[in-house]
Amino acid sequence: MDPKDANLPDGFVPHSLRHYYASLALSRGIPITDVSRWLGHKSIEVTYRIYGHLVPGSWERARDVLDAAYRDGQTGR
């Protein structure tokens, strides 16, 4: 089979799939520690340096968790 038959975009290399996988997983909330291990990086710092901008901010999630815990505590009185 000729690689051109696959209709892949110009400049595509198999390594592109690795970046797509990591980027998608991180942007959808998969923990960076897991993605780092799956990619075989020697340390999480490597993963964070490359993909850290894709990790969803935890501030909003932490605030939501604390707000929910406060509301749940208030309704139990």
PDB file of N, CA, C and O in Angstrom:
ATOM      1  N   MET A   1       0.848  -1.186   0.000  1.00  0.00           N
ATOM      2  CA  MET A   1       0.000   0.000   0.000  1.00  0.00           C
ATOM      3  C   MET A   1       0.886   1.239   0.000  1.00  0.00           C
ATOM      4  O   MET A   1       1.817   1.357   0.776  1.00  0.00           O
ATOM      5  N   ASP A   2       0.554   2.150  -0.836  1.00  0.00           N
ATOM      6  CA  ASP A   2       1.268   3.415  -0.926  1.00  0.00           C
ATOM      7  C   ASP A   2       0.755   4.336   0.189  1.00  0.00           C
ATOM      8  O   ASP A   2      -0.451   4.502   0.346  1.00  0.00           O
ATOM      9  N   PRO A   3       1.652   4.959   1.002  1.00  0.00           N
ATOM     10  CA  PRO A   3       1.219   5.851   2.082  1.00  0.00           C
ATOM     11  C   PRO A   3       0.315   6.982   1.596  1.00  0.00           C
ATOM     12  O   PRO A   3      -0.524   7.477   2.340  1.00  0.00           O
ATOM     13  N   LYS A   4       0.454   7.370   0.338  1.00  0.00           N
ATOM     14  CA  LYS A   4      -0.396   8.439  -0.200  1.00  0.00           C
ATOM     15  C   LYS A   4      -1.861   8.012  -0.263  1.00  0.00           C
ATOM     16  O   LYS A   4      -2.762   8.841  -0.264  1.00  0.00           O
ATOM     17  N   ASP A   5      -2.101   6.709  -0.292  1.00  0.00           N
ATOM     18  CA  ASP A   5      -3.472   6.193  -0.340  1.00  0.00           C
ATOM     19  C   ASP A   5      -4.216   6.414   0.974  1.00  0.00           C
ATOM     20  O   ASP A   5      -5.438   6.294   1.023  1.00  0.00           O
ATOM     21  N   ALA A   6      -3.507   6.713   2.032  1.00  0.00           N
ATOM     22  CA  ALA A   6      -4.135   6.900   3.348  1.00  0.00           C
ATOM     23  C   ALA A   6      -4.753   8.290   3.499  1.00  0.00           C
ATOM     24  O   ALA A   6      -5.409   8.559   4.497  1.00  0.00           O
ATOM     25  N   ASN A   7      -4.536   9.170   2.548  1.00  0.00           N
ATOM     26  CA  ASN A   7      -5.088  10.535   2.589  1.00  0.00           C
ATOM     27  C   ASN A   7      -4.684  11.291   3.847  1.00  0.00           C
ATOM     28  O   ASN A   7      -5.488  12.012   4.432  1.00  0.00           O
ATOM     29  N   LEU A   8      -3.458  11.129   4.284  1.00  0.00           N
ATOM     30  CA  LEU A   8      -2.957  11.848   5.449  1.00  0.00           C
ATOM     31  C   LEU A   8      -2.514  13.236   5.027  1.00  0.00           C
ATOM     32  O   LEU A   8      -2.088  13.453   3.895  1.00  0.00           O
ATOM     33  N   PRO A   9      -2.603  14.207   5.946  1.00  0.00           N
ATOM     34  CA  PRO A   9      -2.200  15.574   5.579  1.00  0.00           C
ATOM     35  C   PRO A   9      -0.704  15.667   5.315  1.00  0.00           C
ATOM     36  O   PRO A   9       0.084  14.864   5.827  1.00  0.00           O
ATOM     37  N   ASP A  10      -0.333  16.658   4.501  1.00  0.00           N
ATOM     38  CA  ASP A  10       1.078  16.900   4.228  1.00  0.00           C
ATOM     39  C   ASP A  10       1.805  17.140   5.545  1.00  0.00           C
ATOM     40  O   ASP A  10       1.287  17.802   6.442  1.00  0.00           O
ATOM     41  N   GLY A  11       2.988  16.617   5.670  1.00  0.00           N
ATOM     42  CA  GLY A  11       3.788  16.814   6.871  1.00  0.00           C
ATOM     43  C   GLY A  11       3.461  15.840   7.988  1.00  0.00           C
ATOM     44  O   GLY A  11       4.077  15.877   9.038  1.00  0.00           O
ATOM     45  N   PHE A  12       2.492  14.945   7.760  1.00  0.00           N
ATOM     46  CA  PHE A  12       2.137  13.982   8.796  1.00  0.00           C
ATOM     47  C   PHE A  12       3.270  12.979   8.974  1.00  0.00           C
ATOM     48  O   PHE A  12       3.838  12.481   8.011  1.00  0.00           O
ATOM     49  N   VAL A  13       3.582  12.724  10.222  1.00  0.00           N
ATOM     50  CA  VAL A  13       4.526  11.661  10.582  1.00  0.00           C
ATOM     51  C   VAL A  13       3.863  10.840  11.680  1.00  0.00           C
ATOM     52  O   VAL A  13       3.021  11.358  12.427  1.00  0.00           O
ATOM     53  N   PRO A  14       4.185   9.566  11.807  1.00  0.00           N
ATOM     54  CA  PRO A  14       3.551   8.745  12.837  1.00  0.00           C
ATOM     55  C   PRO A  14       3.642   9.344  14.241  1.00  0.00           C
ATOM     56  O   PRO A  14       2.739   9.174  15.049  1.00  0.00           O
ATOM     57  N   HIS A  15       4.692  10.077  14.509  1.00  0.00           N
ATOM     58  CA  HIS A  15       4.865  10.695  15.830  1.00  0.00           C
ATOM     59  C   HIS A  15       3.750  11.709  16.109  1.00  0.00           C
ATOM     60  O   HIS A  15       3.451  12.014  17.266  1.00  0.00           O
ATOM     61  N   SER A  16       3.102  12.194  15.054  1.00  0.00           N
ATOM     62  CA  SER A  16       1.985  13.126  15.220  1.00  0.00           C
ATOM     63  C   SER A  16       0.858  12.490  16.022  1.00  0.00           C
ATOM     64  O   SER A  16       0.170  13.172  16.780  1.00  0.00           O
ATOM     65  N   LEU A  17       0.660  11.192  15.850  1.00  0.00           N
ATOM     66  CA  LEU A  17      -0.388  10.502  16.601  1.00  0.00           C
ATOM     67  C   LEU A  17      -0.103  10.527  18.090  1.00  0.00           C
ATOM     68  O   LEU A  17      -1.018  10.645  18.904  1.00  0.00           O
ATOM     69  N   ARG A  18       1.143  10.428  18.468  1.00  0.00           N
ATOM     70  CA  ARG A  18       1.544  10.483  19.880  1.00  0.00           C
ATOM     71  C   ARG A  18       1.170  11.843  20.478  1.00  0.00           C
ATOM     72  O   ARG A  18       0.610  11.924  21.567  1.00  0.00           O
ATOM     73  N   HIS A  19       1.495  12.908  19.754  1.00  0.00           N
ATOM     74  CA  HIS A  19       1.168  14.245  20.238  1.00  0.00           C
ATOM     75  C   HIS A  19      -0.343  14.459  20.301  1.00  0.00           C
ATOM     76  O   HIS A  19      -0.856  15.063  21.245  1.00  0.00           O
ATOM     77  N   TYR A  20      -1.046  13.960  19.321  1.00  0.00           N
ATOM     78  CA  TYR A  20      -2.500  14.093  19.318  1.00  0.00           C
ATOM     79  C   TYR A  20      -3.097  13.367  20.524  1.00  0.00           C
ATOM     80  O   TYR A  20      -3.946  13.902  21.231  1.00  0.00           O
ATOM     81  N   TYR A  21      -2.648  12.158  20.761  1.00  0.00           N
ATOM     82  CA  TYR A  21      -3.133  11.360  21.884  1.00  0.00           C
ATOM     83  C   TYR A  21      -2.895  12.076  23.211  1.00  0.00           C
ATOM     84  O   TYR A  21      -3.797  12.229  24.021  1.00  0.00           O
ATOM     85  N   ALA A  22      -1.670  12.520  23.434  1.00  0.00           N
ATOM     86  CA  ALA A  22      -1.333  13.200  24.686  1.00  0.00           C
ATOM     87  C   ALA A  22      -2.118  14.492  24.840  1.00  0.00           C
ATOM     88  O   ALA A  22      -2.666  14.772  25.909  1.00  0.00           O
ATOM     89  N   SER A  23      -2.206  15.264  23.789  1.00  0.00           N
ATOM     90  CA  SER A  23      -2.911  16.542  23.839  1.00  0.00           C
ATOM     91  C   SER A  23      -4.389  16.337  24.144  1.00  0.00           C
ATOM     92  O   SER A  23      -4.966  17.040  24.981  1.00  0.00           O
ATOM     93  N   LEU A  24      -4.994  15.387  23.480  1.00  0.00           N
ATOM     94  CA  LEU A  24      -6.418  15.136  23.692  1.00  0.00           C
ATOM     95  C   LEU A  24      -6.680  14.621  25.109  1.00  0.00           C
ATOM     96  O   LEU A  24      -7.585  15.094  25.791  1.00  0.00           O
ATOM     97  N   ALA A  25      -5.873  13.678  25.555  1.00  0.00           N
ATOM     98  CA  ALA A  25      -6.059  13.112  26.894  1.00  0.00           C
ATOM     99  C   ALA A  25      -5.937  14.199  27.962  1.00  0.00           C
ATOM    100  O   ALA A  25      -6.776  14.289  28.866  1.00  0.00           O
ATOM    101  N   LEU A  26      -4.916  15.019  27.876  1.00  0.00           N
ATOM    102  CA  LEU A  26      -4.710  16.063  28.882  1.00  0.00           C
ATOM    103  C   LEU A  26      -5.792  17.127  28.833  1.00  0.00           C
ATOM    104  O   LEU A  26      -6.273  17.575  29.878  1.00  0.00           O
ATOM    105  N   SER A  27      -6.197  17.518  27.648  1.00  0.00           N
ATOM    106  CA  SER A  27      -7.213  18.562  27.545  1.00  0.00           C
ATOM    107  C   SER A  27      -8.576  18.081  28.026  1.00  0.00           C
ATOM    108  O   SER A  27      -9.433  18.891  28.358  1.00  0.00           O
ATOM    109  N   ARG A  28      -8.764  16.771  28.095  1.00  0.00           N
ATOM    110  CA  ARG A  28     -10.031  16.209  28.574  1.00  0.00           C
ATOM    111  C   ARG A  28      -9.956  15.764  30.035  1.00  0.00           C
ATOM    112  O   ARG A  28     -10.843  15.099  30.538  1.00  0.00           O
ATOM    113  N   GLY A  29      -8.860  16.124  30.714  1.00  0.00           N
ATOM    114  CA  GLY A  29      -8.791  15.901  32.154  1.00  0.00           C
ATOM    115  C   GLY A  29      -8.106  14.634  32.624  1.00  0.00           C
ATOM    116  O   GLY A  29      -8.129  14.324  33.813  1.00  0.00           O
ATOM    117  N   ILE A  30      -7.479  13.879  31.728  1.00  0.00           N
ATOM    118  CA  ILE A  30      -6.721  12.713  32.173  1.00  0.00           C
ATOM    119  C   ILE A  30      -5.512  13.245  32.949  1.00  0.00           C
ATOM    120  O   ILE A  30      -4.836  14.162  32.486  1.00  0.00           O
ATOM    121  N   PRO A  31      -5.237  12.703  34.132  1.00  0.00           N
ATOM    122  CA  PRO A  31      -4.114  13.213  34.930  1.00  0.00           C
ATOM    123  C   PRO A  31      -2.784  13.149  34.177  1.00  0.00           C
ATOM    124  O   PRO A  31      -2.479  12.157  33.507  1.00  0.00           O
ATOM    125  N   ILE A  32      -2.029  14.216  34.316  1.00  0.00           N
ATOM    126  CA  ILE A  32      -0.741  14.304  33.622  1.00  0.00           C
ATOM    127  C   ILE A  32       0.216  13.205  34.087  1.00  0.00           C
ATOM    128  O   ILE A  32       1.052  12.747  33.317  1.00  0.00           O
ATOM    129  N   THR A  33       0.060  12.745  35.320  1.00  0.00           N
ATOM    130  CA  THR A  33       0.917  11.658  35.800  1.00  0.00           C
ATOM    131  C   THR A  33       0.665  10.385  34.996  1.00  0.00           C
ATOM    132  O   THR A  33       1.614   9.661  34.665  1.00  0.00           O
ATOM    133  N   ASP A  34      -0.585  10.113  34.675  1.00  0.00           N
ATOM    134  CA  ASP A  34      -0.903   8.933  33.869  1.00  0.00           C
ATOM    135  C   ASP A  34      -0.381   9.075  32.452  1.00  0.00           C
ATOM    136  O   ASP A  34       0.245   8.162  31.906  1.00  0.00           O
ATOM    137  N   VAL A  35      -0.650  10.217  31.839  1.00  0.00           N
ATOM    138  CA  VAL A  35      -0.209  10.438  30.463  1.00  0.00           C
ATOM    139  C   VAL A  35       1.309  10.356  30.372  1.00  0.00           C
ATOM    140  O   VAL A  35       1.849   9.733  29.456  1.00  0.00           O
ATOM    141  N   SER A  36       1.993  10.920  31.334  1.00  0.00           N
ATOM    142  CA  SER A  36       3.451  10.868  31.354  1.00  0.00           C
ATOM    143  C   SER A  36       3.949   9.428  31.375  1.00  0.00           C
ATOM    144  O   SER A  36       4.860   9.054  30.632  1.00  0.00           O
ATOM    145  N   ARG A  37       3.316   8.621  32.212  1.00  0.00           N
ATOM    146  CA  ARG A  37       3.719   7.210  32.314  1.00  0.00           C
ATOM    147  C   ARG A  37       3.418   6.480  31.003  1.00  0.00           C
ATOM    148  O   ARG A  37       4.240   5.717  30.512  1.00  0.00           O
ATOM    149  N   TRP A  38       2.252   6.719  30.425  1.00  0.00           N
ATOM    150  CA  TRP A  38       1.876   6.046  29.181  1.00  0.00           C
ATOM    151  C   TRP A  38       2.807   6.414  28.030  1.00  0.00           C
ATOM    152  O   TRP A  38       3.070   5.598  27.158  1.00  0.00           O
ATOM    153  N   LEU A  39       3.285   7.657  28.038  1.00  0.00           N
ATOM    154  CA  LEU A  39       4.199   8.096  26.988  1.00  0.00           C
ATOM    155  C   LEU A  39       5.622   7.593  27.205  1.00  0.00           C
ATOM    156  O   LEU A  39       6.450   7.675  26.309  1.00  0.00           O
ATOM    157  N   GLY A  40       5.886   7.104  28.420  1.00  0.00           N
ATOM    158  CA  GLY A  40       7.223   6.592  28.714  1.00  0.00           C
ATOM    159  C   GLY A  40       8.225   7.676  29.047  1.00  0.00           C
ATOM    160  O   GLY A  40       9.437   7.445  28.955  1.00  0.00           O
ATOM    161  N   HIS A  41       7.752   8.848  29.453  1.00  0.00           N
ATOM    162  CA  HIS A  41       8.676   9.912  29.839  1.00  0.00           C
ATOM    163  C   HIS A  41       9.364   9.541  31.148  1.00  0.00           C
ATOM    164  O   HIS A  41       8.756   8.936  32.030  1.00  0.00           O
ATOM    165  N   LYS A  42      10.621   9.911  31.268  1.00  0.00           N
ATOM    166  CA  LYS A  42      11.392   9.577  32.466  1.00  0.00           C
ATOM    167  C   LYS A  42      10.924  10.354  33.686  1.00  0.00           C
ATOM    168  O   LYS A  42      11.122   9.920  34.804  1.00  0.00           O
ATOM    169  N   SER A  43      10.338  11.508  33.460  1.00  0.00           N
ATOM    170  CA  SER A  43       9.824  12.295  34.577  1.00  0.00           C
ATOM    171  C   SER A  43       8.616  13.098  34.107  1.00  0.00           C
ATOM    172  O   SER A  43       8.469  13.386  32.911  1.00  0.00           O
ATOM    173  N   ILE A  44       7.797  13.473  35.066  1.00  0.00           N
ATOM    174  CA  ILE A  44       6.604  14.267  34.740  1.00  0.00           C
ATOM    175  C   ILE A  44       6.997  15.663  34.252  1.00  0.00           C
ATOM    176  O   ILE A  44       6.254  16.298  33.517  1.00  0.00           O
ATOM    177  N   GLU A  45       8.192  16.112  34.626  1.00  0.00           N
ATOM    178  CA  GLU A  45       8.639  17.429  34.180  1.00  0.00           C
ATOM    179  C   GLU A  45       8.750  17.488  32.656  1.00  0.00           C
ATOM    180  O   GLU A  45       8.473  18.519  32.050  1.00  0.00           O
ATOM    181  N   VAL A  46       9.153  16.382  32.056  1.00  0.00           N
ATOM    182  CA  VAL A  46       9.248  16.329  30.592  1.00  0.00           C
ATOM    183  C   VAL A  46       7.856  16.528  29.995  1.00  0.00           C
ATOM    184  O   VAL A  46       7.659  17.347  29.095  1.00  0.00           O
ATOM    185  N   THR A  47       6.899  15.795  30.520  1.00  0.00           N
ATOM    186  CA  THR A  47       5.529  15.889  30.020  1.00  0.00           C
ATOM    187  C   THR A  47       4.977  17.289  30.246  1.00  0.00           C
ATOM    188  O   THR A  47       4.355  17.870  29.350  1.00  0.00           O
ATOM    189  N   TYR A  48       5.208  17.827  31.428  1.00  0.00           N
ATOM    190  CA  TYR A  48       4.685  19.158  31.747  1.00  0.00           C
ATOM    191  C   TYR A  48       5.302  20.231  30.858  1.00  0.00           C
ATOM    192  O   TYR A  48       4.617  21.140  30.403  1.00  0.00           O
ATOM    193  N   ARG A  49       6.577  20.107  30.584  1.00  0.00           N
ATOM    194  CA  ARG A  49       7.257  21.098  29.737  1.00  0.00           C
ATOM    195  C   ARG A  49       6.665  21.106  28.327  1.00  0.00           C
ATOM    196  O   ARG A  49       6.510  22.161  27.710  1.00  0.00           O
ATOM    197  N   ILE A  50       6.291  19.941  27.824  1.00  0.00           N
ATOM    198  CA  ILE A  50       5.761  19.845  26.462  1.00  0.00           C
ATOM    199  C   ILE A  50       4.263  20.132  26.409  1.00  0.00           C
ATOM    200  O   ILE A  50       3.776  20.822  25.519  1.00  0.00           O
ATOM    201  N   TYR A  51       3.520  19.597  27.388  1.00  0.00           N
ATOM    202  CA  TYR A  51       2.062  19.616  27.306  1.00  0.00           C
ATOM    203  C   TYR A  51       1.374  20.378  28.438  1.00  0.00           C
ATOM    204  O   TYR A  51       0.145  20.394  28.495  1.00  0.00           O
ATOM    205  N   GLY A  52       2.119  21.002  29.311  1.00  0.00           N
ATOM    206  CA  GLY A  52       1.537  21.652  30.481  1.00  0.00           C
ATOM    207  C   GLY A  52       0.463  22.679  30.166  1.00  0.00           C
ATOM    208  O   GLY A  52      -0.488  22.842  30.928  1.00  0.00           O
ATOM    209  N   HIS A  53       0.582  23.345  29.040  1.00  0.00           N
ATOM    210  CA  HIS A  53      -0.417  24.352  28.669  1.00  0.00           C
ATOM    211  C   HIS A  53      -1.787  23.747  28.367  1.00  0.00           C
ATOM    212  O   HIS A  53      -2.780  24.456  28.306  1.00  0.00           O
ATOM    213  N   LEU A  54      -1.838  22.436  28.217  1.00  0.00           N
ATOM    214  CA  LEU A  54      -3.103  21.766  27.902  1.00  0.00           C
ATOM    215  C   LEU A  54      -3.831  21.241  29.132  1.00  0.00           C
ATOM    216  O   LEU A  54      -4.975  20.823  29.040  1.00  0.00           O
ATOM    217  N   VAL A  55      -3.154  21.255  30.270  1.00  0.00           N
ATOM    218  CA  VAL A  55      -3.763  20.742  31.494  1.00  0.00           C
ATOM    219  C   VAL A  55      -4.798  21.757  31.963  1.00  0.00           C
ATOM    220  O   VAL A  55      -4.479  22.928  32.166  1.00  0.00           O
ATOM    221  N   PRO A  56      -6.052  21.296  32.129  1.00  0.00           N
ATOM    222  CA  PRO A  56      -7.086  22.245  32.582  1.00  0.00           C
ATOM    223  C   PRO A  56      -6.722  22.843  33.929  1.00  0.00           C
ATOM    224  O   PRO A  56      -6.125  22.178  34.783  1.00  0.00           O
ATOM    225  N   GLY A  57      -7.057  24.105  34.103  1.00  0.00           N
ATOM    226  CA  GLY A  57      -6.767  24.778  35.363  1.00  0.00           C
ATOM    227  C   GLY A  57      -7.481  24.118  36.526  1.00  0.00           C
ATOM    228  O   GLY A  57      -8.651  23.761  36.428  1.00  0.00           O
ATOM    229  N   SER A  58      -6.785  23.949  37.610  1.00  0.00           N
ATOM    230  CA  SER A  58      -7.381  23.283  38.763  1.00  0.00           C
ATOM    231  C   SER A  58      -8.064  24.264  39.707  1.00  0.00           C
ATOM    232  O   SER A  58      -8.828  23.848  40.569  1.00  0.00           O
ATOM    233  N   TRP A  59      -7.811  25.542  39.556  1.00  0.00           N
ATOM    234  CA  TRP A  59      -8.405  26.521  40.453  1.00  0.00           C
ATOM    235  C   TRP A  59      -9.929  26.459  40.400  1.00  0.00           C
ATOM    236  O   TRP A  59     -10.602  26.411  41.415  1.00  0.00           O
ATOM    237  N   GLU A  60     -10.481  26.463  39.199  1.00  0.00           N
ATOM    238  CA  GLU A  60     -11.935  26.416  39.048  1.00  0.00           C
ATOM    239  C   GLU A  60     -12.498  25.116  39.621  1.00  0.00           C
ATOM    240  O   GLU A  60     -13.527  25.123  40.293  1.00  0.00           O
ATOM    241  N   ARG A  61     -11.851  24.012  39.349  1.00  0.00           N
ATOM    242  CA  ARG A  61     -12.331  22.729  39.865  1.00  0.00           C
ATOM    243  C   ARG A  61     -12.250  22.690  41.377  1.00  0.00           C
ATOM    244  O   ARG A  61     -13.172  22.205  42.042  1.00  0.00           O
ATOM    245  N   ALA A  62     -11.166  23.203  41.948  1.00  0.00           N
ATOM    246  CA  ALA A  62     -11.016  23.212  43.410  1.00  0.00           C
ATOM    247  C   ALA A  62     -12.099  24.075  44.045  1.00  0.00           C
ATOM    248  O   ALA A  62     -12.690  23.693  45.057  1.00  0.00           O
ATOM    249  N   ARG A  63     -12.358  25.215  43.451  1.00  0.00           N
ATOM    250  CA  ARG A  63     -13.398  26.096  43.980  1.00  0.00           C
ATOM    251  C   ARG A  63     -14.762  25.410  43.945  1.00  0.00           C
ATOM    252  O   ARG A  63     -15.533  25.471  44.900  1.00  0.00           O
ATOM    253  N   ASP A  64     -15.057  24.732  42.839  1.00  0.00           N
ATOM    254  CA  ASP A  64     -16.336  24.028  42.728  1.00  0.00           C
ATOM    255  C   ASP A  64     -16.466  22.927  43.769  1.00  0.00           C
ATOM    256  O   ASP A  64     -17.532  22.736  44.359  1.00  0.00           O
ATOM    257  N   VAL A  65     -15.390  22.193  44.024  1.00  0.00           N
ATOM    258  CA  VAL A  65     -15.406  21.128  45.025  1.00  0.00           C
ATOM    259  C   VAL A  65     -15.650  21.712  46.415  1.00  0.00           C
ATOM    260  O   VAL A  65     -16.463  21.201  47.189  1.00  0.00           O
ATOM    261  N   LEU A  66     -14.957  22.792  46.730  1.00  0.00           N
ATOM    262  CA  LEU A  66     -15.131  23.416  48.040  1.00  0.00           C
ATOM    263  C   LEU A  66     -16.534  24.010  48.195  1.00  0.00           C
ATOM    264  O   LEU A  66     -17.154  23.883  49.263  1.00  0.00           O
ATOM    265  N   ASP A  67     -17.045  24.636  47.150  1.00  0.00           N
ATOM    266  CA  ASP A  67     -18.406  25.178  47.199  1.00  0.00           C
ATOM    267  C   ASP A  67     -19.424  24.064  47.423  1.00  0.00           C
ATOM    268  O   ASP A  67     -20.350  24.208  48.230  1.00  0.00           O
ATOM    269  N   ALA A  68     -19.274  22.953  46.714  1.00  0.00           N
ATOM    270  CA  ALA A  68     -20.209  21.835  46.864  1.00  0.00           C
ATOM    271  C   ALA A  68     -20.130  21.244  48.260  1.00  0.00           C
ATOM    272  O   ALA A  68     -21.157  20.931  48.874  1.00  0.00           O
ATOM    273  N   ALA A  69     -18.934  21.108  48.804  1.00  0.00           N
ATOM    274  CA  ALA A  69     -18.781  20.562  50.147  1.00  0.00           C
ATOM    275  C   ALA A  69     -19.426  21.502  51.175  1.00  0.00           C
ATOM    276  O   ALA A  69     -20.080  21.048  52.112  1.00  0.00           O
ATOM    277  N   TYR A  70     -19.272  22.779  50.966  1.00  0.00           N
ATOM    278  CA  TYR A  70     -19.883  23.760  51.878  1.00  0.00           C
ATOM    279  C   TYR A  70     -21.397  23.675  51.806  1.00  0.00           C
ATOM    280  O   TYR A  70     -22.074  23.629  52.832  1.00  0.00           O
ATOM    281  N   ARG A  71     -21.949  23.611  50.603  1.00  0.00           N
ATOM    282  CA  ARG A  71     -23.404  23.495  50.439  1.00  0.00           C
ATOM    283  C   ARG A  71     -23.921  22.208  51.058  1.00  0.00           C
ATOM    284  O   ARG A  71     -24.943  22.202  51.750  1.00  0.00           O
ATOM    285  N   ASP A  72     -23.222  21.095  50.841  1.00  0.00           N
ATOM    286  CA  ASP A  72     -23.650  19.811  51.406  1.00  0.00           C
ATOM    287  C   ASP A  72     -23.637  19.854  52.928  1.00  0.00           C
ATOM    288  O   ASP A  72     -24.529  19.328  53.579  1.00  0.00           O
ATOM    289  N   GLY A  73     -22.643  20.510  53.482  1.00  0.00           N
ATOM    290  CA  GLY A  73     -22.573  20.651  54.937  1.00  0.00           C
ATOM    291  C   GLY A  73     -23.680  21.511  55.485  1.00  0.00           C
ATOM    292  O   GLY A  73     -24.205  21.272  56.569  1.00  0.00           O
ATOM    293  N   GLN A  74     -24.083  22.521  54.704  1.00  0.00           N
ATOM    294  CA  GLN A  74     -25.141  23.417  55.138  1.00  0.00           C
ATOM    295  C   GLN A  74     -26.506  22.761  55.094  1.00  0.00           C
ATOM    296  O   GLN A  74     -27.367  23.046  55.915  1.00  0.00           O
ATOM    297  N   THR A  75     -26.727  21.859  54.157  1.00  0.00           N
ATOM    298  CA  THR A  75     -28.049  21.238  54.023  1.00  0.00           C
ATOM    299  C   THR A  75     -28.257  20.149  55.069  1.00  0.00           C
ATOM    300  O   THR A  75     -29.381  19.736  55.313  1.00  0.00           O
ATOM    301  N   GLY A  76     -27.192  19.708  55.692  1.00  0.00           N
ATOM    302  CA  GLY A  76     -27.307  18.645  56.686  1.00  0.00           C
ATOM    303  C   GLY A  76     -27.696  19.150  58.063  1.00  0.00           C
ATOM    304  O   GLY A  76     -27.880  18.382  58.982  1.00  0.00           O
ATOM    305  N   ARG A  77     -27.853  20.448  58.245  1.00  0.00           N
ATOM    306  CA  ARG A  77     -28.171  21.019  59.569  1.00  0.00           C
ATOM    307  C   ARG A  77     -29.619  21.007  59.860  1.00  0.00           C
ATOM    308  O   ARG A  77     -30.493  21.121  59.137  1.00  0.00           O
TER     309      ARG A  77
END
